[in-house]
Coordinates of C-alpha atoms in Angstrom, one line a residue:
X1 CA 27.9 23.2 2.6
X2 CA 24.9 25.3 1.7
X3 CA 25.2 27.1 5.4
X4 CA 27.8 29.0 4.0
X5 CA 25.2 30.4 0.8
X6 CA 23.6 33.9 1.0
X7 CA 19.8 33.0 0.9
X8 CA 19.5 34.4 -2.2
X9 CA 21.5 32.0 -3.7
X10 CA 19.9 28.8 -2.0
X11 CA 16.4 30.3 -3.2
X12 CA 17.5 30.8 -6.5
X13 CA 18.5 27.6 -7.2
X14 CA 15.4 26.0 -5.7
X15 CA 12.9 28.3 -7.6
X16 CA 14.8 27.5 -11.0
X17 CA 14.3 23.9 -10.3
X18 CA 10.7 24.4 -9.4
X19 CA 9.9 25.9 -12.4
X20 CA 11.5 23.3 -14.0
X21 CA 9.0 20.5 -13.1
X22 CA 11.4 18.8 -11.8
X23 CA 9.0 18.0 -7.9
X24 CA 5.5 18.0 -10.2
X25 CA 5.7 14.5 -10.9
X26 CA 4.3 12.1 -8.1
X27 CA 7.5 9.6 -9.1
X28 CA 9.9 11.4 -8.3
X29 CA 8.0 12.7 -4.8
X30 CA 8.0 9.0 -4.2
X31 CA 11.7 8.3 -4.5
X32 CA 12.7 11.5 -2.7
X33 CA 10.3 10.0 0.2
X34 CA 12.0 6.7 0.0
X35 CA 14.9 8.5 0.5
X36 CA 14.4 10.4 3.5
X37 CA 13.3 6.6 5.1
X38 CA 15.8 5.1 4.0
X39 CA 17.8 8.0 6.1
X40 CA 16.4 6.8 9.2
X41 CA 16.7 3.2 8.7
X42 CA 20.6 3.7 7.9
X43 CA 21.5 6.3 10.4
X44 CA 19.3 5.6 14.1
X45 CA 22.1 5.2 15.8
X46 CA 23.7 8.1 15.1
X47 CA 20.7 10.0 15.4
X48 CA 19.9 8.5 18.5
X49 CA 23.7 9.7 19.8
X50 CA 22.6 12.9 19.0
X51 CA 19.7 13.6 20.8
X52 CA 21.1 12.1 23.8
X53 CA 24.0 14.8 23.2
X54 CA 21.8 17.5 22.9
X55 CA 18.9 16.3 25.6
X56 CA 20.1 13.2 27.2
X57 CA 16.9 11.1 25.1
X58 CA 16.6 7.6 26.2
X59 CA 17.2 4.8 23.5
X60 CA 13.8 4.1 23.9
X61 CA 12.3 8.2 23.8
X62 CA 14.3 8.5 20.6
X63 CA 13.6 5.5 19.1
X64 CA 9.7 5.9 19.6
X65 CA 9.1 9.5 19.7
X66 CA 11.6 11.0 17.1
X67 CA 12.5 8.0 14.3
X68 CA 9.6 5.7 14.7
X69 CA 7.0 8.3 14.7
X70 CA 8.6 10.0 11.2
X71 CA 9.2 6.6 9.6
X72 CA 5.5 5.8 9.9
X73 CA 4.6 9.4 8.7
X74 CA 6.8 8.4 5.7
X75 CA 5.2 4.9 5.1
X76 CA 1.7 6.3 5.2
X77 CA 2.7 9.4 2.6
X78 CA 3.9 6.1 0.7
X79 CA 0.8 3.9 0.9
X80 CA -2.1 7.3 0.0
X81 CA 0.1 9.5 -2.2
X82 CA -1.2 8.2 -5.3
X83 CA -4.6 9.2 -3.8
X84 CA -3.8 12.7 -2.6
X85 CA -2.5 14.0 -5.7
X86 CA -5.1 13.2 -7.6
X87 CA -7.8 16.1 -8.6
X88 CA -10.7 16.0 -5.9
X89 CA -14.5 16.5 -7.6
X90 CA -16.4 18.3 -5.7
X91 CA -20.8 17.8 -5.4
X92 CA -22.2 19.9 -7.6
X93 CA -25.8 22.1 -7.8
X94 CA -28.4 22.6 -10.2
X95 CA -27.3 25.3 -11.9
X96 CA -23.3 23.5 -12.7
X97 CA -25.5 19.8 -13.5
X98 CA -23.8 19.4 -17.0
X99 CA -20.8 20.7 -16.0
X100 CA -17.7 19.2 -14.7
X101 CA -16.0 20.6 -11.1
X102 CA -12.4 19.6 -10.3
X103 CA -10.2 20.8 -7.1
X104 CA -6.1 20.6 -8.1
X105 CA -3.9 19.8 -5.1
X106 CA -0.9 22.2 -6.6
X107 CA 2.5 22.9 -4.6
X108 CA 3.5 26.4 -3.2
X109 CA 6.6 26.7 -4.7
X110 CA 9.7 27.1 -2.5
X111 CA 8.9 26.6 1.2
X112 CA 10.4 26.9 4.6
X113 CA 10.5 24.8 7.1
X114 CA 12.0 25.9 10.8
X115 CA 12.4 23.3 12.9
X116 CA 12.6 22.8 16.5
X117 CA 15.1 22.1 19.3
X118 CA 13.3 19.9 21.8
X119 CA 12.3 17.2 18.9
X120 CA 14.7 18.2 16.5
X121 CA 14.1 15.5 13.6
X122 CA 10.6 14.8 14.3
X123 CA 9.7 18.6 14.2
X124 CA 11.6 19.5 11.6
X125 CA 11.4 16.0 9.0
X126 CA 7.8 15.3 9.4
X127 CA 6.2 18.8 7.8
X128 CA 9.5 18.4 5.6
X129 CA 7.9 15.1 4.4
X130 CA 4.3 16.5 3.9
X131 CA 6.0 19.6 1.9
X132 CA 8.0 17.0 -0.5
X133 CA 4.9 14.8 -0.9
X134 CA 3.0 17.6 -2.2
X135 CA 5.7 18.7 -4.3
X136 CA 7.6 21.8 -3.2
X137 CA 11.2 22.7 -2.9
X138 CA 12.1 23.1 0.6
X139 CA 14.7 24.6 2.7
X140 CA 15.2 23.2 6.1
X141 CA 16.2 25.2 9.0
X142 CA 17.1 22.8 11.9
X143 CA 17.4 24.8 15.6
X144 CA 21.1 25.7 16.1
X145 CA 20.6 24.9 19.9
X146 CA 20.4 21.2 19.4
X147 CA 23.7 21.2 18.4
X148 CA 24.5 18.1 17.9
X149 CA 21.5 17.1 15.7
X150 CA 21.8 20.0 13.8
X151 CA 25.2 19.4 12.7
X152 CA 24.3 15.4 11.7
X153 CA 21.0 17.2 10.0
X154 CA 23.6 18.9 7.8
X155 CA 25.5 16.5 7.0
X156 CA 22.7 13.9 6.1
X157 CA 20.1 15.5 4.3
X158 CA 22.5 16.5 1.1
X159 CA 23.2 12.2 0.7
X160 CA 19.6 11.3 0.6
X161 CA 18.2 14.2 -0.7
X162 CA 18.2 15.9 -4.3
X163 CA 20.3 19.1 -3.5
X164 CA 18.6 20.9 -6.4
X165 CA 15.3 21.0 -4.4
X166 CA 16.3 19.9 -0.9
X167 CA 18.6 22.8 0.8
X168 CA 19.9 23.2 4.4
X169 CA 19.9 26.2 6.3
X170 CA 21.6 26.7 9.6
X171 CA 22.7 29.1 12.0
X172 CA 21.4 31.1 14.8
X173 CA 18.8 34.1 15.5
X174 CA 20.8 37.0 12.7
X175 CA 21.3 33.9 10.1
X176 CA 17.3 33.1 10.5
X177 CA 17.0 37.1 10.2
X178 CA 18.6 37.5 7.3
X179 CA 17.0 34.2 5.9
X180 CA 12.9 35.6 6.6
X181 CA 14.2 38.8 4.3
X182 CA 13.2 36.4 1.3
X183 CA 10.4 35.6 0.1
X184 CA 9.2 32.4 0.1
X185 CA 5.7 30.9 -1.3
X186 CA 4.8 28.8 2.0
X187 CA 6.3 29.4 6.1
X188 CA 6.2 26.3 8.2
X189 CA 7.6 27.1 11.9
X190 CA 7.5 25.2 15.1
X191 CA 8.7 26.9 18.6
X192 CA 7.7 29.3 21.0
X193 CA 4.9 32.1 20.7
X194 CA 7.6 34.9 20.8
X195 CA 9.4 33.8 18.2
X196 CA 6.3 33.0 16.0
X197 CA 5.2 36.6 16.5
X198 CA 8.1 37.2 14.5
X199 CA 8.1 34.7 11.6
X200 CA 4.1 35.7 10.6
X201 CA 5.5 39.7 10.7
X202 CA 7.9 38.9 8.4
X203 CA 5.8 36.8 6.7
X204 CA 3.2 39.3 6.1
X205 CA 5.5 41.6 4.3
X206 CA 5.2 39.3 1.2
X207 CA 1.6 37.9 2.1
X208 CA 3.2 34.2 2.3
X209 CA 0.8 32.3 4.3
X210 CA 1.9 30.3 7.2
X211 CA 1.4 27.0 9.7
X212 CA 2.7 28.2 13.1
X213 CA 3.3 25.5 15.5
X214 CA 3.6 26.9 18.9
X215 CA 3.2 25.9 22.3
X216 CA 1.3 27.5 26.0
X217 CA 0.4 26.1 29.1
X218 CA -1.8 23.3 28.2
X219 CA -4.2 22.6 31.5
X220 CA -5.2 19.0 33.2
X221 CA -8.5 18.5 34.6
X222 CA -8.9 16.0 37.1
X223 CA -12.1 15.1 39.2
X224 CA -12.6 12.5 41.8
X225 CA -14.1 10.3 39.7
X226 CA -11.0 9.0 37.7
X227 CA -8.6 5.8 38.7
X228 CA -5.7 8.4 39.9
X229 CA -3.1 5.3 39.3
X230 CA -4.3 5.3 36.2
X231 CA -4.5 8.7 35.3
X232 CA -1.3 10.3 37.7
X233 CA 1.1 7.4 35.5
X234 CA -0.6 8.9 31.9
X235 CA -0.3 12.7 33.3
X236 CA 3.1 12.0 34.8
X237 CA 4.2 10.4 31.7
X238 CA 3.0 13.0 29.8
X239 CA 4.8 15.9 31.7
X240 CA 8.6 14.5 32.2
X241 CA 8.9 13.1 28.8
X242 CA 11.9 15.3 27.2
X243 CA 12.0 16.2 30.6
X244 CA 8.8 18.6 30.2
X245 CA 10.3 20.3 27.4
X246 CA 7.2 19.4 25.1
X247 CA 5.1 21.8 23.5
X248 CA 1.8 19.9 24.4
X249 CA 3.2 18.6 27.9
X250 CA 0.7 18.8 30.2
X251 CA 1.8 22.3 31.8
X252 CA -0.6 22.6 35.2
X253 CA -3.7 20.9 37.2
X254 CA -6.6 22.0 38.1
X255 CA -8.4 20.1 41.0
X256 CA -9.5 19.6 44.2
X257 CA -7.2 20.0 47.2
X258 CA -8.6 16.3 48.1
X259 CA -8.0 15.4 44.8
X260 CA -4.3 17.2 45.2
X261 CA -3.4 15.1 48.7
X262 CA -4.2 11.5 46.6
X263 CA -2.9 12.9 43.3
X264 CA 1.1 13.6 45.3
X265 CA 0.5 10.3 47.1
X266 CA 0.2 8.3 44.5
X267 CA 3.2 10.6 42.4
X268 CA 5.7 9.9 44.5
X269 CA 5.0 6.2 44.1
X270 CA 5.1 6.7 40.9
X271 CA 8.3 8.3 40.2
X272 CA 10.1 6.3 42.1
X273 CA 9.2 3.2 40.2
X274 CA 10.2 5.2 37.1
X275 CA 13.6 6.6 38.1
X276 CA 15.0 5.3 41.3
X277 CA 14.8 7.1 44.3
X278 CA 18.1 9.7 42.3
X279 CA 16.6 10.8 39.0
X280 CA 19.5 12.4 38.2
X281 CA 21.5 8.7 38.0
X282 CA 18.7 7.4 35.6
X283 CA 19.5 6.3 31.6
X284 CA 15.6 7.5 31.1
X285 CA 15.5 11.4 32.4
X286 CA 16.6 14.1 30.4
X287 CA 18.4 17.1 30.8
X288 CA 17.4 21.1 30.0
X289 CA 18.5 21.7 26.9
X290 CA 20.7 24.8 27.4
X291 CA 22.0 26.6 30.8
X292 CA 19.6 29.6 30.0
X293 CA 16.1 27.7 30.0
X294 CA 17.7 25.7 33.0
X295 CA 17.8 29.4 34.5
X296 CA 14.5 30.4 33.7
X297 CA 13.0 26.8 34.7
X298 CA 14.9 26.9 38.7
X299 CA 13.2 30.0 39.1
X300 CA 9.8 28.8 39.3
X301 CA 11.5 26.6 41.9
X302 CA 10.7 29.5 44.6
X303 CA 6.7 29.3 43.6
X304 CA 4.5 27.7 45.7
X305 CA 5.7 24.9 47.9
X306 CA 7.8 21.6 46.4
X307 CA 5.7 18.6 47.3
X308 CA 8.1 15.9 45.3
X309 CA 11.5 17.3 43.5
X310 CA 13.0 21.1 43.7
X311 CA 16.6 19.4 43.1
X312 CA 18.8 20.6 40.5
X313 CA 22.7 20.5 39.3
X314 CA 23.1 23.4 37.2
X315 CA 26.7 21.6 35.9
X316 CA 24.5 19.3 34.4
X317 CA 21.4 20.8 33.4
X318 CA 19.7 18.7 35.5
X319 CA 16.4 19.3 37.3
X320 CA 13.9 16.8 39.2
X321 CA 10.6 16.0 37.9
X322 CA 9.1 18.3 39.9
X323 CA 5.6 18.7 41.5
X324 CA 4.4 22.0 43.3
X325 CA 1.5 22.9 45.7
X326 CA -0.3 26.2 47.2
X327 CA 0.6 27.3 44.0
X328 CA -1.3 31.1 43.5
X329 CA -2.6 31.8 40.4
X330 CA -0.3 35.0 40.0
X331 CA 2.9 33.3 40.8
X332 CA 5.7 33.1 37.5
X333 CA 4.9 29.7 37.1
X334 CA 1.6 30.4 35.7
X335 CA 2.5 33.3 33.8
X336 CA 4.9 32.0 31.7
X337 CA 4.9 28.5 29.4
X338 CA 7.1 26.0 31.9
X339 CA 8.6 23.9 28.9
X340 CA 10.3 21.8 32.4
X341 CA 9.6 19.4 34.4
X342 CA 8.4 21.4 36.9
X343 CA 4.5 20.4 37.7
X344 CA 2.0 23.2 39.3
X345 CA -1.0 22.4 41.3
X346 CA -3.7 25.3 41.4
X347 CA -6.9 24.4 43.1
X348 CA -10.3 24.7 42.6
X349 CA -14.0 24.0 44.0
X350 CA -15.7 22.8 41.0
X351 CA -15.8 22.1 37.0
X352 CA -17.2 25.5 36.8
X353 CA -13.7 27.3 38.7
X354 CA -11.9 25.2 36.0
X355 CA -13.8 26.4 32.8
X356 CA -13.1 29.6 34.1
X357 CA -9.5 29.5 35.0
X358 CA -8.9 28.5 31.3
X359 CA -10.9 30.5 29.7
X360 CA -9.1 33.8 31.3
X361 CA -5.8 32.6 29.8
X362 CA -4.6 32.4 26.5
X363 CA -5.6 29.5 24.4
X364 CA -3.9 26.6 25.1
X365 CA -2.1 23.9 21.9
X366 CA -3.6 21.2 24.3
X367 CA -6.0 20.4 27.1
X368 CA -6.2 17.1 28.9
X369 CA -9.6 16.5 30.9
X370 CA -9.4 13.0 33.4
X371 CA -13.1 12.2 34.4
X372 CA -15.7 9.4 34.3
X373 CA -18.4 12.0 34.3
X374 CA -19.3 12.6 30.1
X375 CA -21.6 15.4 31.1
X376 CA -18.8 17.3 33.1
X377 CA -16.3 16.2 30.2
X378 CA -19.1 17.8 27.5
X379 CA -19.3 21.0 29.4
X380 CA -15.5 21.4 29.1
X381 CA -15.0 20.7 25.6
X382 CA -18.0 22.8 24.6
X383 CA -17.0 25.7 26.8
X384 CA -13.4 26.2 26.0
X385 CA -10.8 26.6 23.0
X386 CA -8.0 25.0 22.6
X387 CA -6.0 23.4 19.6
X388 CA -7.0 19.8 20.6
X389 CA -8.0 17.9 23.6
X390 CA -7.5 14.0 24.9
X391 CA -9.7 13.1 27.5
X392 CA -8.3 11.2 30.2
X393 CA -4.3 10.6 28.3
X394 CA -1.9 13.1 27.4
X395 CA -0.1 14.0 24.6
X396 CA -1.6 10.6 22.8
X397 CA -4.2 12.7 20.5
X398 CA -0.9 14.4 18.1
X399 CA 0.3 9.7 17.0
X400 CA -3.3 9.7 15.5
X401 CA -2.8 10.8 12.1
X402 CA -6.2 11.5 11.3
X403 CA -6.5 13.9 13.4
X404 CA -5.5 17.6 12.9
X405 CA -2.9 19.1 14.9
X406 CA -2.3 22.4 15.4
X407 CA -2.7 25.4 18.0
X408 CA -5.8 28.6 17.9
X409 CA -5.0 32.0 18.8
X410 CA -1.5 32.4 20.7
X411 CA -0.9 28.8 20.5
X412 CA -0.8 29.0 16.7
X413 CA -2.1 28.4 13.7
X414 CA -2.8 25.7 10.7
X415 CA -2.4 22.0 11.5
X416 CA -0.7 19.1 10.0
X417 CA -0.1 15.5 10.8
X418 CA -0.9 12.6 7.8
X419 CA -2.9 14.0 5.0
X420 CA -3.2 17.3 6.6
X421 CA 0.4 17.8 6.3
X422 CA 0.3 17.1 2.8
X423 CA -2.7 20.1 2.4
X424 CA -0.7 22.4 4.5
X425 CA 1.3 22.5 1.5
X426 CA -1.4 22.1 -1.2
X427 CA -3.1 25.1 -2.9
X428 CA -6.4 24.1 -3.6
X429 CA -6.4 24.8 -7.1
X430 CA -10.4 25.1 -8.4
X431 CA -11.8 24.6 -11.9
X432 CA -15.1 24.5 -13.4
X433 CA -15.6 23.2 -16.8
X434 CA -18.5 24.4 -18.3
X435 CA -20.6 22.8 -20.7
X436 CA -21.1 24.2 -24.4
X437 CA -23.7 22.8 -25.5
X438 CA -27.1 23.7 -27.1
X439 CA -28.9 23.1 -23.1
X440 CA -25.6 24.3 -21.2
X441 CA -25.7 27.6 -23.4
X442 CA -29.6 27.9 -22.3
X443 CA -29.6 27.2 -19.1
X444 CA -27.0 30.3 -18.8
X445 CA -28.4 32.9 -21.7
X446 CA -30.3 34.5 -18.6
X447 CA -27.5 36.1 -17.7
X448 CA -27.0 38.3 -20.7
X449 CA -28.5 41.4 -21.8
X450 CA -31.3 43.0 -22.4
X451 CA -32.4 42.0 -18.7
X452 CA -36.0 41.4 -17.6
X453 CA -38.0 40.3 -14.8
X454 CA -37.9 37.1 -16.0
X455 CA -34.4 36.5 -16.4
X456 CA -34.0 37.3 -12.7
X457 CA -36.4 34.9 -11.1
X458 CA -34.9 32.1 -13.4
X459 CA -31.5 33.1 -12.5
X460 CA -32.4 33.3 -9.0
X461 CA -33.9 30.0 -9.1
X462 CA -30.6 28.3 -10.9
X463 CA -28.5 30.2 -7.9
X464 CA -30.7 30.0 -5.0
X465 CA -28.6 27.7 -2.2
X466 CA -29.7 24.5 -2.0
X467 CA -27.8 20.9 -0.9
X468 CA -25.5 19.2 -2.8
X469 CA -27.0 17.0 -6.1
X470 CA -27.7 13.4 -4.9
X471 CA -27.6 11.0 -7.6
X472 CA -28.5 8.2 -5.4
X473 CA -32.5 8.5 -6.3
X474 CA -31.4 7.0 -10.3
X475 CA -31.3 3.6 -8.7
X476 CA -34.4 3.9 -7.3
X477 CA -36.3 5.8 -10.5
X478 CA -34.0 2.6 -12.7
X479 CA -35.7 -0.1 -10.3
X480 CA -39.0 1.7 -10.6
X481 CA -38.7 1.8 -14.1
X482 CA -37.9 -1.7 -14.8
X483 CA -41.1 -2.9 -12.5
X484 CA -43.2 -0.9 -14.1
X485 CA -41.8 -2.5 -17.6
X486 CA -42.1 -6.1 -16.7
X487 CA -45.7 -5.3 -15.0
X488 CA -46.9 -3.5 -18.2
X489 CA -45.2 -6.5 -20.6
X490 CA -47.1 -9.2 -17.7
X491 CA -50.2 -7.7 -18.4
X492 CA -50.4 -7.1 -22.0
X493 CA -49.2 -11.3 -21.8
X494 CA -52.4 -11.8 -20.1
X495 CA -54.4 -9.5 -22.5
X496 CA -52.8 -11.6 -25.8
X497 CA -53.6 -15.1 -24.2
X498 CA -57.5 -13.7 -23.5
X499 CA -57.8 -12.3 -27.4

């Protein structure tokens, strides 16, 4: 298996095959494409073992969150690809109007892709599709603490795809060392802030450009002006997914203590609709996914008060979904990213306490804002930073694949997600054609010596910025030019018949 390569090796065998040609073609993109679908469509259940191994998924979590998700990634890389590769033409300006501009979408070269524990396959496969559509070799690193999935990663990738290109990497924090001593033409990583510290360091000694994917404490807003069944069951949903270990899981509120007393009310309802009145005996919670977050997470346990939750059984990883009042700004549970699901309340007076508490803090990858009020919901948008923002959902904004999705500042950097995955790992490749002749060659002699006045206003005229071209006046000057044809043949008709 390739885990037991040096990196040098793996590297060296995808960079020969990259300079081969052998990814350029868009046919071959398409059958390795096919491939990794037809992976998903032959192995769910397996998979869907897996991540209940590793994190106790529901059928249904997997199903929808993990395989469905990728496998429509995949069929829309299927249905545009044709598109994407082809060369973009950019508007042009006066001074390039006989010339020709093109923009080639060109692969990196040999690219990494570190995947994540808490969605293993979707984290990991999905960028791993957008680099193989645009036409790199890639290695894969799945995280070594989903065990389970890591180890069925392994074992499928080399069946469906072409080992010459397609490599496995796996292993823990000295393995992934030794592996970011390379260089590499493209760095894709997903995973925590700490960690992604690392990978753009090393990174940066061989300027290779990266998409870090990383996580924070993405805030809710709430107001009083929202349906709180509506929005608790979205925010709810939204937070114990995985069991809170989501990197754009809502991670606290900000509101009102009145909106706080309704917002517990109606949460304990809630929950107990979704999992029984024992959590722990539900098919549809997960568990923490190792016994040092499940450490970590207890510990916030002791912040605030517990309004809902605060059980846990350590033997099983286990903690209940969680909800915490008289929470203090300064307590650990706001300090650090909660990746649990363990929910903070922190109050506040107004919209304006909100944009402020935010805005303190480093940038979040998400922020969720639950109002009626669009002039309260402008102000927040406008007034904050944040990788991306659903208003009055949660986590809903990262299944619409025209949207980018990514973090700013500690929460990361790049985005991907349908064709922006596929860009991630494009260089955007610009040409200009230029015109040779006997106008072309005058419209550009200004620039050559001797130099006079002359030259420069001309010059500065040909360069001077100005919009984009629009050819959309030749229709008109066309349908012009044909009335004043048929008028001028009309009246020299009426001219003849008179002589």
């Amino acid at each position: 298996m390739s885990e037991t390569k040096h990196p040098k090796e793996i590297i060296s065998l995808l960079r020969n095959s990259f300079d081969s040609g052998k990814t350029k073609p868009v046919e071959y993109r398409i059958q390795q494409i096919k491939n990794l679908r037809r992976l998903y469509v032959e192995n769910q259940e397996k998979m869907i073992q897996a991540l209940a191994s590793d994190l106790h998924k529901s059928r249904q979590e997997s199903i929808v969150m993990e395989l469905q998700f990728n496998m429509y990634d995949l069929d829309n890389i299927l249905a545009n690809i044709i598109e994407w590769v082809k060369p973009e033409t950019p508007q042009k300006t006066i001074v390039n109007l006989l010339d020709k501009l093109s923009i080639y979408n060109d692969p990196y070269g040999v690219v990494l892709v570190i995947g994540a524990w808490n969605y293993p396959f979707q984290l990991l496969l999905s960028p791993v599709a957008g680099a193989i559509a645009a036409g790199n070799c890639v290695i894969l690193k799945p995280s070594e603490l989903a065990v389970a999935c890591s180890k069925l990663i392994a074992e499928l990738i080399p069946k469906y795809l072409d080992p010459d290109c397609y490599q496995i990497y796996t292993g823990g924090p000295k393995e992934t060392t030794l592996l970011l001593k390379e260089k590499f033409d493209y760095i894709f990583f997903t995973g925590s802030p700490s960690v992604g510290k690392i990978i753009h360091k090393a990174a940066a000694e061989n300027l290779t450009p990266v998409t870090l994917e990383l996580g924070g404490k993405s805030p809710v807003y709430i107001d009083n002006s929202v349906d709180l069944e509506i929005a608790v069951k979205r925010i709810l949903w939204g937070k114990f997914t995985n069991a809170g270990q989501t990197c754009v899981a809502p991670d606290y509120i900000l509101c009102s203590k009145e909106v706080e007393r309704k917002f517990v009310e109606v949460s304990d309802k809630v929950l107990k609709q979704w999992y029984g009145d024992d959590p722990s005996k539900s098919p549809d919670f997960g568990r923490i996914i190792t016994d040092a977050h499940f450490q970590r997470i207890t510990k916030f346990l002791s912040n605030g008060t517990v309004a809902i939750g605060g059980k846990t059984i350590s033997s099983e990883r286990y903690i209940s979904p969680t909800i915490l009042i008289d929470v203090n700004p300064s307590d650990l549970v706001m300090l650090d990213e909660i990746f649990g699901p363990v929910l903070p309340i922190v109050n506040i007076n107004n919209l304006y306490d909100a944009i402020n508490f935010i805005n303190k803090r480093d940038k979040p990858l998400a922020m969720y804002v639950f109002s009626r009020r669009k002039k309260d919901i402008n102000l927040l948008i406008q007034n904050t930073s944040c990788g991306g923002i659903a208003v009055n959902d949660t986590i809903m904004h990262l299944t619409v694949d025209t949207l980018p999705f990514g973090g700013v500042g500690n929460s990361g950097m790049g985005n991907y997600h349908g064709k922006y995955t596929f860009d991630t790992f494009t260089h955007k490749k610009s040409c200009l054609y230029k015109d040779m002749g006997y106008i072309g060659e005058k419209l550009g002699e200004s620039r050559y010596p001797p130099f006079n006045d002359t030259k420069i206003a001309f010059l500065n005229f040909l360069l001077k910025g100005r919009g984009h071209l629009s050819f959309n006046f030749v229709r008109y000057f066309f349908a012009f030019g044909l009335g004043a044809i048929a008028m001028y043949l009309y009246n020299n008709q009426i001219l003849i018949k008179k002589s």
